[in-house]
XYZ file of C-alpha atoms in Angstrom:
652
model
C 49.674 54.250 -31.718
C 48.654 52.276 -28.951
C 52.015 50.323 -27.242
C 50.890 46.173 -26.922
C 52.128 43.687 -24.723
C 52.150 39.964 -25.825
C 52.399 36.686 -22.501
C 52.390 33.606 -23.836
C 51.457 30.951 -21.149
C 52.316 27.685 -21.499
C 50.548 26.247 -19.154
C 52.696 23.534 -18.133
C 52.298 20.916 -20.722
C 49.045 21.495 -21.912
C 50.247 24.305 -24.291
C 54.217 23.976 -23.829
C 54.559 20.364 -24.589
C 52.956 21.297 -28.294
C 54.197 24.302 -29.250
C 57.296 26.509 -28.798
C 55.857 29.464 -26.435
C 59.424 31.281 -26.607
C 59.169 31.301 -30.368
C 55.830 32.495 -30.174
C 56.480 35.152 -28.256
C 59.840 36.160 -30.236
C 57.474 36.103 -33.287
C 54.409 38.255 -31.669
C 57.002 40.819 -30.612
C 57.677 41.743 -34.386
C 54.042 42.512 -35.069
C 52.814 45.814 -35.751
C 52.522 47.579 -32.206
C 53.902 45.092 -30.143
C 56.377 46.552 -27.981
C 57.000 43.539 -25.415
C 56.388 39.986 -25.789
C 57.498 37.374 -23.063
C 56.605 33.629 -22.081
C 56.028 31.999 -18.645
C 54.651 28.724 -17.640
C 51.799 29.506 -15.465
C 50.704 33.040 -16.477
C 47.417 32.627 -14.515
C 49.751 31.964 -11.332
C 50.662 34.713 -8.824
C 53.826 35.602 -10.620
C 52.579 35.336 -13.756
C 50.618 37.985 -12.747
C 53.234 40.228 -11.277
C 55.339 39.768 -14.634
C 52.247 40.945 -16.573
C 51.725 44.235 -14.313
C 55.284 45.062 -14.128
C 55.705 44.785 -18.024
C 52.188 47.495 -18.161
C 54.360 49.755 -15.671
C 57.451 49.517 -17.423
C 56.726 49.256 -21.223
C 54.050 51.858 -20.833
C 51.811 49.203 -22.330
C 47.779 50.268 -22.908
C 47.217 47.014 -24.477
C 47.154 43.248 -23.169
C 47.007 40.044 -25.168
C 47.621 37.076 -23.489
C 47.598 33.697 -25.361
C 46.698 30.651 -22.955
C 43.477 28.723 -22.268
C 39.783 29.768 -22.831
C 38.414 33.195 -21.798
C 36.020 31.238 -19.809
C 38.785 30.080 -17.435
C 41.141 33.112 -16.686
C 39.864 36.054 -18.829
C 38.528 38.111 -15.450
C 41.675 37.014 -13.646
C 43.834 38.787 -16.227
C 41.365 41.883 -16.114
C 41.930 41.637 -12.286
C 45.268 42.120 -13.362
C 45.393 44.944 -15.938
C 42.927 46.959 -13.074
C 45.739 46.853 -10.303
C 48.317 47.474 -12.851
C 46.377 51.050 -13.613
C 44.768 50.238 -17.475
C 40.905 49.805 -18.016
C 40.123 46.010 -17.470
C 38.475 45.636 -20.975
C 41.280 46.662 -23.091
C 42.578 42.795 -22.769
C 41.983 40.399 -25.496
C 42.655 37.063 -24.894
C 43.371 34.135 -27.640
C 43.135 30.303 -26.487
C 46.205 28.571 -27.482
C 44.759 24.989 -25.485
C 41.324 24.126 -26.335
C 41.753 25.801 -30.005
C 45.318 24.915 -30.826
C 47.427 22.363 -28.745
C 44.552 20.244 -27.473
C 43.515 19.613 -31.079
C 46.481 19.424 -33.186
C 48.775 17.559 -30.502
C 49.881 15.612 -33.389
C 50.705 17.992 -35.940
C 53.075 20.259 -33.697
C 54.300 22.517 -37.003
C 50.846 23.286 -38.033
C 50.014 23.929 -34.915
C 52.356 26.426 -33.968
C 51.761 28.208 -37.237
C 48.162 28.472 -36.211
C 48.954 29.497 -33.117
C 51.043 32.075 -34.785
C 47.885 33.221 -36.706
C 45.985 33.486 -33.199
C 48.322 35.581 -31.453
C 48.108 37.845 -34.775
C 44.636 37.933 -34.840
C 44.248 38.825 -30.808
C 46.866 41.610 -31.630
C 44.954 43.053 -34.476
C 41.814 43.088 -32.522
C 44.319 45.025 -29.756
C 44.869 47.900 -31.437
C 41.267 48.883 -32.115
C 40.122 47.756 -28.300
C 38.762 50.943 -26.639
C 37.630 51.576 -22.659
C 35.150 50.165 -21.494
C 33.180 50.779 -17.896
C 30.501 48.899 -16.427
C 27.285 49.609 -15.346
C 25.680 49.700 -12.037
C 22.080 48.540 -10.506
C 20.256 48.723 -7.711
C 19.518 44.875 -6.304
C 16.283 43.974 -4.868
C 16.935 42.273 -2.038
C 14.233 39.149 -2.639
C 15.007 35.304 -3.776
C 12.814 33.092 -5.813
C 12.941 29.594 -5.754
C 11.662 27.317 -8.649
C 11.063 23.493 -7.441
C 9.960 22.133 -4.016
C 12.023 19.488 -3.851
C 14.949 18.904 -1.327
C 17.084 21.041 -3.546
C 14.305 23.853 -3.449
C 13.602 23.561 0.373
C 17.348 23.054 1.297
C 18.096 26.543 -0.914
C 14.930 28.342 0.391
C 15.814 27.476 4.060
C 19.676 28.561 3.834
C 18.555 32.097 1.769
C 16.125 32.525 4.456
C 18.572 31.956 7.561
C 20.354 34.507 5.803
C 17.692 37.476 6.763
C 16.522 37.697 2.877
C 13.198 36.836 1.741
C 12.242 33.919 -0.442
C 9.234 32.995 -2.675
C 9.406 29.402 -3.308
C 6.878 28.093 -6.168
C 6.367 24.469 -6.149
C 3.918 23.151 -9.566
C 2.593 20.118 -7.142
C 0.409 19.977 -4.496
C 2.522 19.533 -2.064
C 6.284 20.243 -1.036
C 8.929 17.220 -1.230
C 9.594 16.306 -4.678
C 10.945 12.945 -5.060
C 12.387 12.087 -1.615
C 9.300 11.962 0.355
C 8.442 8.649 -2.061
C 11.218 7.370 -0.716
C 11.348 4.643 2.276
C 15.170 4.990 3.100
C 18.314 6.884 2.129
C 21.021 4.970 1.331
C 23.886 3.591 2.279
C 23.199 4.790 6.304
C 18.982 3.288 5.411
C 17.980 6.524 7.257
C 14.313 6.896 7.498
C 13.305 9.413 4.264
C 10.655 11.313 6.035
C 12.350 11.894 8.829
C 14.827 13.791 7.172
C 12.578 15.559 4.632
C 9.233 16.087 6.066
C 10.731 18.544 9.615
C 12.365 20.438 6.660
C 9.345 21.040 4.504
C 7.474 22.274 7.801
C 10.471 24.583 8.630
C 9.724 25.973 4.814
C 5.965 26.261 5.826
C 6.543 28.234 9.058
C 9.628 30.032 8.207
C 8.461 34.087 8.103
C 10.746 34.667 5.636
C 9.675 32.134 3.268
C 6.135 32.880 1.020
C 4.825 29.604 -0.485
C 3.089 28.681 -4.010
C 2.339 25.457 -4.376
C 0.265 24.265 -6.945
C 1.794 27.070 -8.977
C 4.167 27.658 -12.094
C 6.106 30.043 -13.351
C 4.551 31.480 -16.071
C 6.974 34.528 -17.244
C 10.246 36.322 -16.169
C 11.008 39.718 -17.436
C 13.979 42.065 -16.115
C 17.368 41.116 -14.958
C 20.114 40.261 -12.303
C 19.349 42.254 -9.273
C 15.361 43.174 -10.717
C 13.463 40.356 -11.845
C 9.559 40.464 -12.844
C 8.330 37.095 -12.241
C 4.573 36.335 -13.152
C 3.284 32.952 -11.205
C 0.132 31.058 -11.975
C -1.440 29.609 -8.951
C -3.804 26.903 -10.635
C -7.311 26.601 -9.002
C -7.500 24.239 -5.865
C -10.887 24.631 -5.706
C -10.467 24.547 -1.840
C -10.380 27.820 -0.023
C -6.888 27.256 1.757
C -7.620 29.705 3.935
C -10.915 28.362 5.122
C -9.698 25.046 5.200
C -8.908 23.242 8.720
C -7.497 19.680 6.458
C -9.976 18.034 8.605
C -9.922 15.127 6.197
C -14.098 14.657 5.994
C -14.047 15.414 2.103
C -11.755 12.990 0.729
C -13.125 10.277 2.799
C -16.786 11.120 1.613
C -15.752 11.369 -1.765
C -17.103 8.769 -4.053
C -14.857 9.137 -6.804
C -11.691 7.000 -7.410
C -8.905 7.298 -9.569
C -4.765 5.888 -10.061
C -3.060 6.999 -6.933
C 0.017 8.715 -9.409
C 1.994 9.261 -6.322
C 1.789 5.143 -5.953
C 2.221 4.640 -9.994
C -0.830 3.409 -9.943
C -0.463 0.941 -7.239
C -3.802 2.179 -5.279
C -6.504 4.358 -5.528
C -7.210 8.079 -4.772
C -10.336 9.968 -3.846
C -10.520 13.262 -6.477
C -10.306 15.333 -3.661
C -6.887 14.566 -2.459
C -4.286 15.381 -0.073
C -1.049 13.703 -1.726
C 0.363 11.862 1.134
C 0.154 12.031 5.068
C 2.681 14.343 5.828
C 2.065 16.898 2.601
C 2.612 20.650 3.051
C 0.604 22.437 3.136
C -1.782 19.836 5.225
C -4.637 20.708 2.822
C -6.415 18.884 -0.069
C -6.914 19.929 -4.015
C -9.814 18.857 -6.323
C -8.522 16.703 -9.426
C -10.657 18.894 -12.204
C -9.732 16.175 -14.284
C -11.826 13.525 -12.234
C -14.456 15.728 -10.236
C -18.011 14.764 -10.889
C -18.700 18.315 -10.079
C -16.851 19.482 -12.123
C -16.624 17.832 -15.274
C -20.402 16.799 -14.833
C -22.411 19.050 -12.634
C -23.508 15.998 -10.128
C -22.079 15.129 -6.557
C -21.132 18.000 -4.914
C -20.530 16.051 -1.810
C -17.481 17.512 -0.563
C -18.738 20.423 -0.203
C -21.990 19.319 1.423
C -19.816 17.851 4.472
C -16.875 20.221 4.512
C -17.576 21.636 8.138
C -15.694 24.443 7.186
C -17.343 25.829 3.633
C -13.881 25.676 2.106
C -14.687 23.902 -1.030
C -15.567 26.718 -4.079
C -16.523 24.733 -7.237
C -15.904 28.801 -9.287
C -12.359 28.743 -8.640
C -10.246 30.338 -11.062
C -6.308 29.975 -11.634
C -5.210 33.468 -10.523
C -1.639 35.305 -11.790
C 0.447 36.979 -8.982
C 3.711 39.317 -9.883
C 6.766 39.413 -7.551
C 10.252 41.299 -7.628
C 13.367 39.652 -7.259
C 16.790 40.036 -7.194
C 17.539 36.481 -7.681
C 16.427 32.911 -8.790
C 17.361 29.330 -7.897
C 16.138 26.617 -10.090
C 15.717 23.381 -8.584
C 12.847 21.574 -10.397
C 14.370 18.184 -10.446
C 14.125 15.039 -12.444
C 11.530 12.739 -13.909
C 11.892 8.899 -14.753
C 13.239 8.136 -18.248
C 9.957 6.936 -20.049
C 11.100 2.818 -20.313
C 7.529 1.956 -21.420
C 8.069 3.532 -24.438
C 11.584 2.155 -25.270
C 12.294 -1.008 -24.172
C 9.896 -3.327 -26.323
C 11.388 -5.987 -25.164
C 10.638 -5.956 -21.281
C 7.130 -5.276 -22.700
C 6.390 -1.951 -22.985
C 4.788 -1.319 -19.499
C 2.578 -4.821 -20.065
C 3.259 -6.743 -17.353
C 2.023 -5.156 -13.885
C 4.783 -7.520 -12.037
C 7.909 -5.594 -13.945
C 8.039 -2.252 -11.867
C 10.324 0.876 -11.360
C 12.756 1.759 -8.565
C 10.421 4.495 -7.622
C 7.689 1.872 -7.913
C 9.585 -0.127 -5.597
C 9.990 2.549 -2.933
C 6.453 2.875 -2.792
C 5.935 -0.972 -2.068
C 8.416 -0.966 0.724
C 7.129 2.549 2.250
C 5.032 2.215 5.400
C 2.859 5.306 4.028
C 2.509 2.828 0.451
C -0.160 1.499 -1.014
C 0.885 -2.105 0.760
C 1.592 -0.636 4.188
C 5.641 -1.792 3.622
C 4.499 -5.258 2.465
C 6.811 -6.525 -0.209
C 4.204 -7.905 -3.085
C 3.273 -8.565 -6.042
C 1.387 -5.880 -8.014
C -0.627 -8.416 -9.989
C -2.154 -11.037 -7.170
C -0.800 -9.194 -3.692
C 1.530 -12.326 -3.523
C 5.194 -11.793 -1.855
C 8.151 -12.821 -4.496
C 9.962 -15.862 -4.034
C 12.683 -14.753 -6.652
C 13.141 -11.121 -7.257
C 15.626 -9.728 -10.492
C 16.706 -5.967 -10.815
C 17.964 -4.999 -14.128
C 20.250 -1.958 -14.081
C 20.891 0.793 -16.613
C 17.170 0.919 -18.190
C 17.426 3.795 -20.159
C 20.493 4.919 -19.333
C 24.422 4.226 -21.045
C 22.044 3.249 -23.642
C 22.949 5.111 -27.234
C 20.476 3.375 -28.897
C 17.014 3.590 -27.187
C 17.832 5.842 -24.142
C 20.694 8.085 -22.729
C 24.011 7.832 -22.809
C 25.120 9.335 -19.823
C 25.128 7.382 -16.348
C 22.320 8.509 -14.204
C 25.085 8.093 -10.783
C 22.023 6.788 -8.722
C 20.743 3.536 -9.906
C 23.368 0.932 -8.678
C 23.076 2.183 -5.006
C 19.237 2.597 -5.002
C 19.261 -1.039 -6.696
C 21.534 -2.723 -4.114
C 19.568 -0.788 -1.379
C 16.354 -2.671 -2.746
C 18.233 -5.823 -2.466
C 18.682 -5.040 1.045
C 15.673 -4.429 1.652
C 14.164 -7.721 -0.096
C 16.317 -10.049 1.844
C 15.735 -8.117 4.845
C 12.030 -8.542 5.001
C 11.901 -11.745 2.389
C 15.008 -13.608 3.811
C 14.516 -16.624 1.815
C 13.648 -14.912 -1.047
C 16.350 -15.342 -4.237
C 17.327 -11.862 -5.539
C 19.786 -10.876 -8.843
C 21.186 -7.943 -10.032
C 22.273 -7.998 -13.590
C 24.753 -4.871 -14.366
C 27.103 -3.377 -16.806
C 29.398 -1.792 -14.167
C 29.103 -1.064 -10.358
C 29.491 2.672 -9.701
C 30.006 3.147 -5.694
C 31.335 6.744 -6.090
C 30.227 7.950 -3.040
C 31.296 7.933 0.733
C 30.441 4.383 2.029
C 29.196 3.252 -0.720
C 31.326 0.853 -2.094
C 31.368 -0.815 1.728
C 27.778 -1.068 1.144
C 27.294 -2.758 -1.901
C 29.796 -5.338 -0.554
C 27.529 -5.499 2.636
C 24.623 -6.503 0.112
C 26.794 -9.444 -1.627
C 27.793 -10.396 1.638
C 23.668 -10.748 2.455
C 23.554 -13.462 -0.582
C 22.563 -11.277 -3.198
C 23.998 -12.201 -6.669
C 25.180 -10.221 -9.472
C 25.569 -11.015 -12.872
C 27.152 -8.721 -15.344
C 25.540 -8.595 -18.214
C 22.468 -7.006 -19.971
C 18.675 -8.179 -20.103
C 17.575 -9.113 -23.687
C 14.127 -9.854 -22.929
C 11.162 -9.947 -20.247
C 7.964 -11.837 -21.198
C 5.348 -13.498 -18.735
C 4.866 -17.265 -18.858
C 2.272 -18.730 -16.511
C 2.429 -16.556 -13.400
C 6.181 -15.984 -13.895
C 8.567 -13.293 -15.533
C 10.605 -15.020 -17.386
C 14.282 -13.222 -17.702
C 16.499 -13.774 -20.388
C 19.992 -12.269 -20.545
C 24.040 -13.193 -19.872
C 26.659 -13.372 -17.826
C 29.297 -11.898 -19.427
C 31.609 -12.999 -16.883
C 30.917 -16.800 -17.336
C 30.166 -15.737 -21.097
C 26.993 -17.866 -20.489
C 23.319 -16.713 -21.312
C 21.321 -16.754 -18.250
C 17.793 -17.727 -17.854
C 15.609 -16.665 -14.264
C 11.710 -17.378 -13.317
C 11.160 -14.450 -11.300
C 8.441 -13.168 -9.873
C 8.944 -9.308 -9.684
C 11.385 -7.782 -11.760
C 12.762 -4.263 -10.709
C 14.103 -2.450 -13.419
C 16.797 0.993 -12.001
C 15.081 3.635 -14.665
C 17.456 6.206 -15.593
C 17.191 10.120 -14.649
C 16.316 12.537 -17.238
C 15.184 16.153 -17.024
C 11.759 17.271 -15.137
C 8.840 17.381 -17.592
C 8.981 21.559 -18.711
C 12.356 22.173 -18.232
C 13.056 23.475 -22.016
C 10.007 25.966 -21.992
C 11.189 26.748 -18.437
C 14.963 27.569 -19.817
C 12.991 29.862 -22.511
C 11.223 31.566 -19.964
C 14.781 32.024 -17.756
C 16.654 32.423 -20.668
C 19.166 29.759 -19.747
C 20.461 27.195 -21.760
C 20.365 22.882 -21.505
C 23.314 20.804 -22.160
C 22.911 18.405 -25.046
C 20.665 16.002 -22.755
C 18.082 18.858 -21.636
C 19.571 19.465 -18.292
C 20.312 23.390 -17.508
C 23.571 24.158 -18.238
C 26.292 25.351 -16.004
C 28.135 28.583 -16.622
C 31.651 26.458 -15.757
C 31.651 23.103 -14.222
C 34.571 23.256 -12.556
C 35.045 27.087 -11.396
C 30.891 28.021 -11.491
C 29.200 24.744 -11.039
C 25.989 26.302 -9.902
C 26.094 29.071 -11.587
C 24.033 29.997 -15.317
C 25.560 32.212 -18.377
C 22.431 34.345 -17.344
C 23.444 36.564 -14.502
C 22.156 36.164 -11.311
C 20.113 32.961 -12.119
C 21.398 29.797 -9.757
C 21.349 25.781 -9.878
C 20.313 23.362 -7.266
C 20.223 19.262 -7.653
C 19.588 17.341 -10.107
C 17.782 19.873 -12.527
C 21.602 20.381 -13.589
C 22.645 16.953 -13.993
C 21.850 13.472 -12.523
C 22.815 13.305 -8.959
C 22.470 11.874 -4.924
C 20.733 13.392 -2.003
C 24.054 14.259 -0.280
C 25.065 16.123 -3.642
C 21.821 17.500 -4.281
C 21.578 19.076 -0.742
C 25.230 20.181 -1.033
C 24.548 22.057 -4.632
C 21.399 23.882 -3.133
C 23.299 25.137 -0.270
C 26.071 26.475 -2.494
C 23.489 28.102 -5.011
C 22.360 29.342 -1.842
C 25.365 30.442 -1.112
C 25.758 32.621 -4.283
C 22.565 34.002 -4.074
C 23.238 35.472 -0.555
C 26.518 36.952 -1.449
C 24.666 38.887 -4.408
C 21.401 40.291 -2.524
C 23.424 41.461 0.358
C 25.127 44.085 -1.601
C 23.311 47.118 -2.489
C 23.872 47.531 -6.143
C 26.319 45.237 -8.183
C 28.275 45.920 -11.751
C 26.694 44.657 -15.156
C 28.948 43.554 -17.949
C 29.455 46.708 -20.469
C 30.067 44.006 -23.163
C 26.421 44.876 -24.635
C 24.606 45.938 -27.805
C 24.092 49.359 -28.921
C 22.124 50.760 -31.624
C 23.956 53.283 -34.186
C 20.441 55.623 -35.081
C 21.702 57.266 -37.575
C 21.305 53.224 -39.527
C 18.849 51.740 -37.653
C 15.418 51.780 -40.130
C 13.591 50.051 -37.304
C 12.667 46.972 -38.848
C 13.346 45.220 -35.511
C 15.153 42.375 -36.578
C 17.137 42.507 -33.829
C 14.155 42.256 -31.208
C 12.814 39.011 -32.743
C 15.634 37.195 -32.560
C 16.690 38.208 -29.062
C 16.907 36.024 -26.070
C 16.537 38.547 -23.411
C 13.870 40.373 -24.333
C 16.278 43.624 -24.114
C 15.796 45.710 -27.365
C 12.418 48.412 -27.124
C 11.172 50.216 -29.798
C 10.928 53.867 -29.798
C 9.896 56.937 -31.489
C 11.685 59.824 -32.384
C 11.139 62.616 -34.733
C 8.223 60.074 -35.863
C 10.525 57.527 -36.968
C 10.648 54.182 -35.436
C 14.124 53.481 -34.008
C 15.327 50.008 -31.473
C 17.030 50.668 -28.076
C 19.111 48.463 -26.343
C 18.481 47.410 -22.412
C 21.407 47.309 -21.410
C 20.418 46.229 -18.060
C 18.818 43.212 -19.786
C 21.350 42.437 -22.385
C 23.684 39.364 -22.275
C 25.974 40.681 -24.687
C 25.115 37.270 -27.136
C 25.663 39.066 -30.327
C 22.203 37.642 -32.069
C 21.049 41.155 -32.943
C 23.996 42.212 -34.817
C 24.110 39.071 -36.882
C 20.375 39.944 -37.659
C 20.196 43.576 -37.994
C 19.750 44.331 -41.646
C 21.581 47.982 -42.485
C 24.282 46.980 -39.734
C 23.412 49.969 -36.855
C 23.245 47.110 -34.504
C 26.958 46.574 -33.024
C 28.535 44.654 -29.901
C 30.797 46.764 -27.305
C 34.093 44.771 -27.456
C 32.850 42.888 -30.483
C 32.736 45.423 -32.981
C 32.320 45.739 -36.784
C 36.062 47.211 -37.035
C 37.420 45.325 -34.763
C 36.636 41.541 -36.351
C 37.551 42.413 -39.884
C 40.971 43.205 -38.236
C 40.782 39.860 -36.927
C 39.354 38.582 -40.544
C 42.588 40.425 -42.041
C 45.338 39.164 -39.589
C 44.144 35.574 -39.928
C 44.270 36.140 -44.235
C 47.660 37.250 -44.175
């Protein structure tokens, strides 16, 4: 009979100041196979784990439970453990006494500890029936893609690079930069945006390591960690980039002119385009969407003056397959859609009430004003300017509830900005709370106060025009007064939400989003840039809302990971996986429909139809088994016999 040994942690008070560990473990050590049972306070410590492989040594023990926090935390530390100690790593079963007992029931301490009592007999049950498991091994393909252009993308591409390993980086827009290179400064040091961004997207361009798609998506990923299959649609350009010298004569010949998007709308752009001065690659794309040409069959004229004959109207969108052994997804945020929302600051009605982002482009040199602060309805400057903060976000009702960490340092850098170049204008900043998490922050929002900008805490009710003024309605909670303004322009900080395609994009990964539709994290504290799908990475703000300096700081740590897997030459895979038991699979395929991965085949033996597990490609979820009809489908570690053990413990 197999000889188990029982550690109760209490890790410090979490667990301990709950429950009695020492009783536990007095209790555990009378169940059915236990042969040792102890307590310690930090089991995870370094002792901790020298009283855990000493007790394997000197009990003779072949099983390991040990009752503390979640697997997710520890359970490869104490596998580290039972591998030095001499037993197979997987014949540990761990039970969370914190997040499932102590956490939860902190005020019922005696029904707690009887659970707890019913966990650690559970864990033991499954114990007994635990056999040996051994991991695979694959061969890693030494190539990174990155997903997203941005300064998460071209900060990750750059450090990979640097490395020695090569990168494909696939960017959807026309151009490399995401949403920095609408930005006029960086705040709180009011560094110049482009000069920080735009030498780094041309190191991306000339870096011989790096391969660049722009104007490209991913359109499918097959394989796994170390051997990827990724399928990328480069969408027409209609412009022969390799012909092209981005000469500039067909976008200033072209007749047609549309909403400059890059400008929200602020200006006008020819449909042959190059997005903005400094784009890279330095060469236009035909809107298809606009083109005469194109949607018509009249004009043409682009092509009658481009010197070069780089214009071809027969474009297609072509499909190009590359290996990996790694990806990095940094695709970014979009604007939280206000218009939509917020009614009462008139659903996107009045041109004078304008985004942050908006904003930027007003006070950018490259903008549609040249830098000029103005109006967007009659090019006049404001005389009295209002930001409202939080617009769709800490907003339960109509937006998110989450803080988007950005907008009250973007907001007071706009301030600066207006009283720098307006001095006499009148600015306000109405608020809920000031966040100034970052380093010099909080010395620069006093810096702005300190300029004569005032704040008034409290929300905006409504915006409505009146003459050729916004008027503002909302309170000072402080005063507990409503407040009334005239303004002119009216700012409102938009919250952060995820890029437009990120939940087909986490189907296509096979990744999962948090609750708000970001990607989620594998750990946030111990594997913040890391995915529960091996060998996919995070960078920026596609993960959660965040600044430049954190954004740049996440991509080189993603990076970071990504290096230290494609330098080795093959790597272990998790033997936690599915297998198929033929002699009860009827090959229905069940199981394939409902899984993730795309890691169960069909084939044919004897002429019958029979599914096979990938075990390279399988997660080790558990949706097959759940699905598969005669039960042939079963989960190494997880198996049939095992949890109606753990069904029977738990009944006694």
């Amino acid at each position: 009979m197999p000889r188990v040994g029982v550690f109760v942690c209490w890790c410090g008070s979490n667990i301990g100041g709950v429950l009695d560990c020492p009783a536990l473990a007095r209790a555990a050590a009378t169940f059915p196979g236990v042969v040792y049972a102890t307590d310690y306070q930090y089991m995870c410590s370094d002792p901790g784990q020298k009283l855990i492989a000493e007790a394997i040594k000197e009990h003779r023990l072949d099983r390991v439970v040990v009752a503390a926090c979640s697997p997710r935390l520890h359970e490869d530390t104490f596998r580290e453990v039972l591998a030095r100690a001499g037993l197979n790593p997987y014949l540990l079963e761990m039970t969370n006494l914190r997040e499932h007992c102590s956490w939860v029931h902190a005020g019922e301490k005696e029904l707690a500890q009887a659970k707890a009592l019913s966990l650690i007999r559970r864990a033991v049950a499954k114990a007994l029936r635990l056999t040996p498991l051994h991991p695979g091994r694959v061969k890693i393909t030494r190539r990174c893609l990155v997903i997203g252009g941005g300064i998460a993308g071209i900060q990750a591409a750059l450090d990979v690079a640097d490395a020695g390993i090569e990168v494909v980086l696939v960017e959807r827009e026309p151009s490399l930069g995401g949403k920095m290179v609408l930005l006029d400064k960086t705040f709180p040091t009011l560094d110049c945006s482009a000069c920080i961004s735009t030498p780094k997207m041309a190191a991306v361009a000339k870096h011989p390591l790096i391969r660049l798609y722009t104007y490209a998506e991913v359109e499918k990923v097959e394989g796994s960690l170390g051997n990827y299959r990724v399928t990328i649609r480069q969408k027409a350009r209609y412009v022969d980039h390799t012909k092209c010298t981005g000469c500039g004569t067909c976008w200033e010949k072209c007749p047609v002119k549309v909403p400059d998007e890059l400008n929200f709308r602020l200006s006008t752009r020819p449909a042959i385009y190059l997005p903005f001065p400094q784009a890279v690659p330095s060469k236009p794309v035909i809107d298809a969407r606009h083109c005469r040409q194109l949607t018509k069959g009249k004009c043409g004229v682009c092509q009658k003056v481009c010197p070069a004959g780089a214009i071809d109207y027969t474009q297609q969108d072509s499909l190009h397959e590359e290996e990996v052994g790694a990806i990095i997804v940094a695709t970014g945020f979009d604007l939280f859609p206000w218009e939509k929302a917020y009614g009462e600051y008139g659903y996107g009605r009045y041109p004078d009430v304008i985004t942050g982002l908006a904003f930027e482009r007003l006070v950018n040199a490259s903008g549609p004003t040249g830098g000029r602060i103005v109006r967007p309805s009659d090019g006049r400057e404001p005389r009295t300017v209002v930001f409202v903060h939080c617009v769709g976000s800490r907003d339960e009702l109509k937006g998110r509830e989450y803080c988007s960490r950005i907008c009250c340092m973007y907001t007071a850098k706009h301030a600066h900005q207006v009283k720098e170049r307006l001095p006499e204008a009148k600015v306000y900043v109405f608020y809920i709370d000031i966040r100034t998490f970052g380093k010099g922050y909080e010395e620069f929002y006093r810096r702005v106060q300190d300029e004569g900008v005032i704040y008034l805490r409290g929300r905006v009710s409504k915006i409505y025009q009146e003459g050729d003024k916004l008027i503002v309605k909302g309170a000072d909670t402080l005063l507990g007064e409503p407040v009334t303004i005239a303004a002119d322009l009216v700012v409102l900080a938009t919250g952060v939400v995820p890029a437009r395609g990120a939940e087909e994009l986490a189907r296509t990964l096979g990744i999962s989003t948090d609750k708000d539709g970001f990607f989620q994290e594998a750990h946030p504290k111990l594997r913040p840039v890391e995915t529960h799908t091996a060998g996919i990475f995070l960078a920026g703000a596609c993960q959660g809302p965040k600044d430049i300096p954190d954004t740049v700081s996440q991509a080189s740590a993603a990076a970071a990971k990504a290096v230290g897997l494609l330098l080795r030459e093959e790597i272990e895979v998790s033997p936690l996986v599915a297998w198929v038991n033929q002699a009860l699979c009827t090959g229905c395929l069940h199981c394939q429909v409902v899984c993730p991965y795309q890691a169960i085949e069909v084939v044919t033996e004897g002429g019958r139809r029979r599914a096979r597990v990938k075990e390279e490609l399988c997660q080790g979820c558990g949706s097959c088994t759940v699905a598969c009809r005669p039960g042939a489908m079963e989960l190494k570690g997880f198996s049939n016999e095992q949890i109606l053990a753990e069904v029977e413990a738990l009944c006694r």
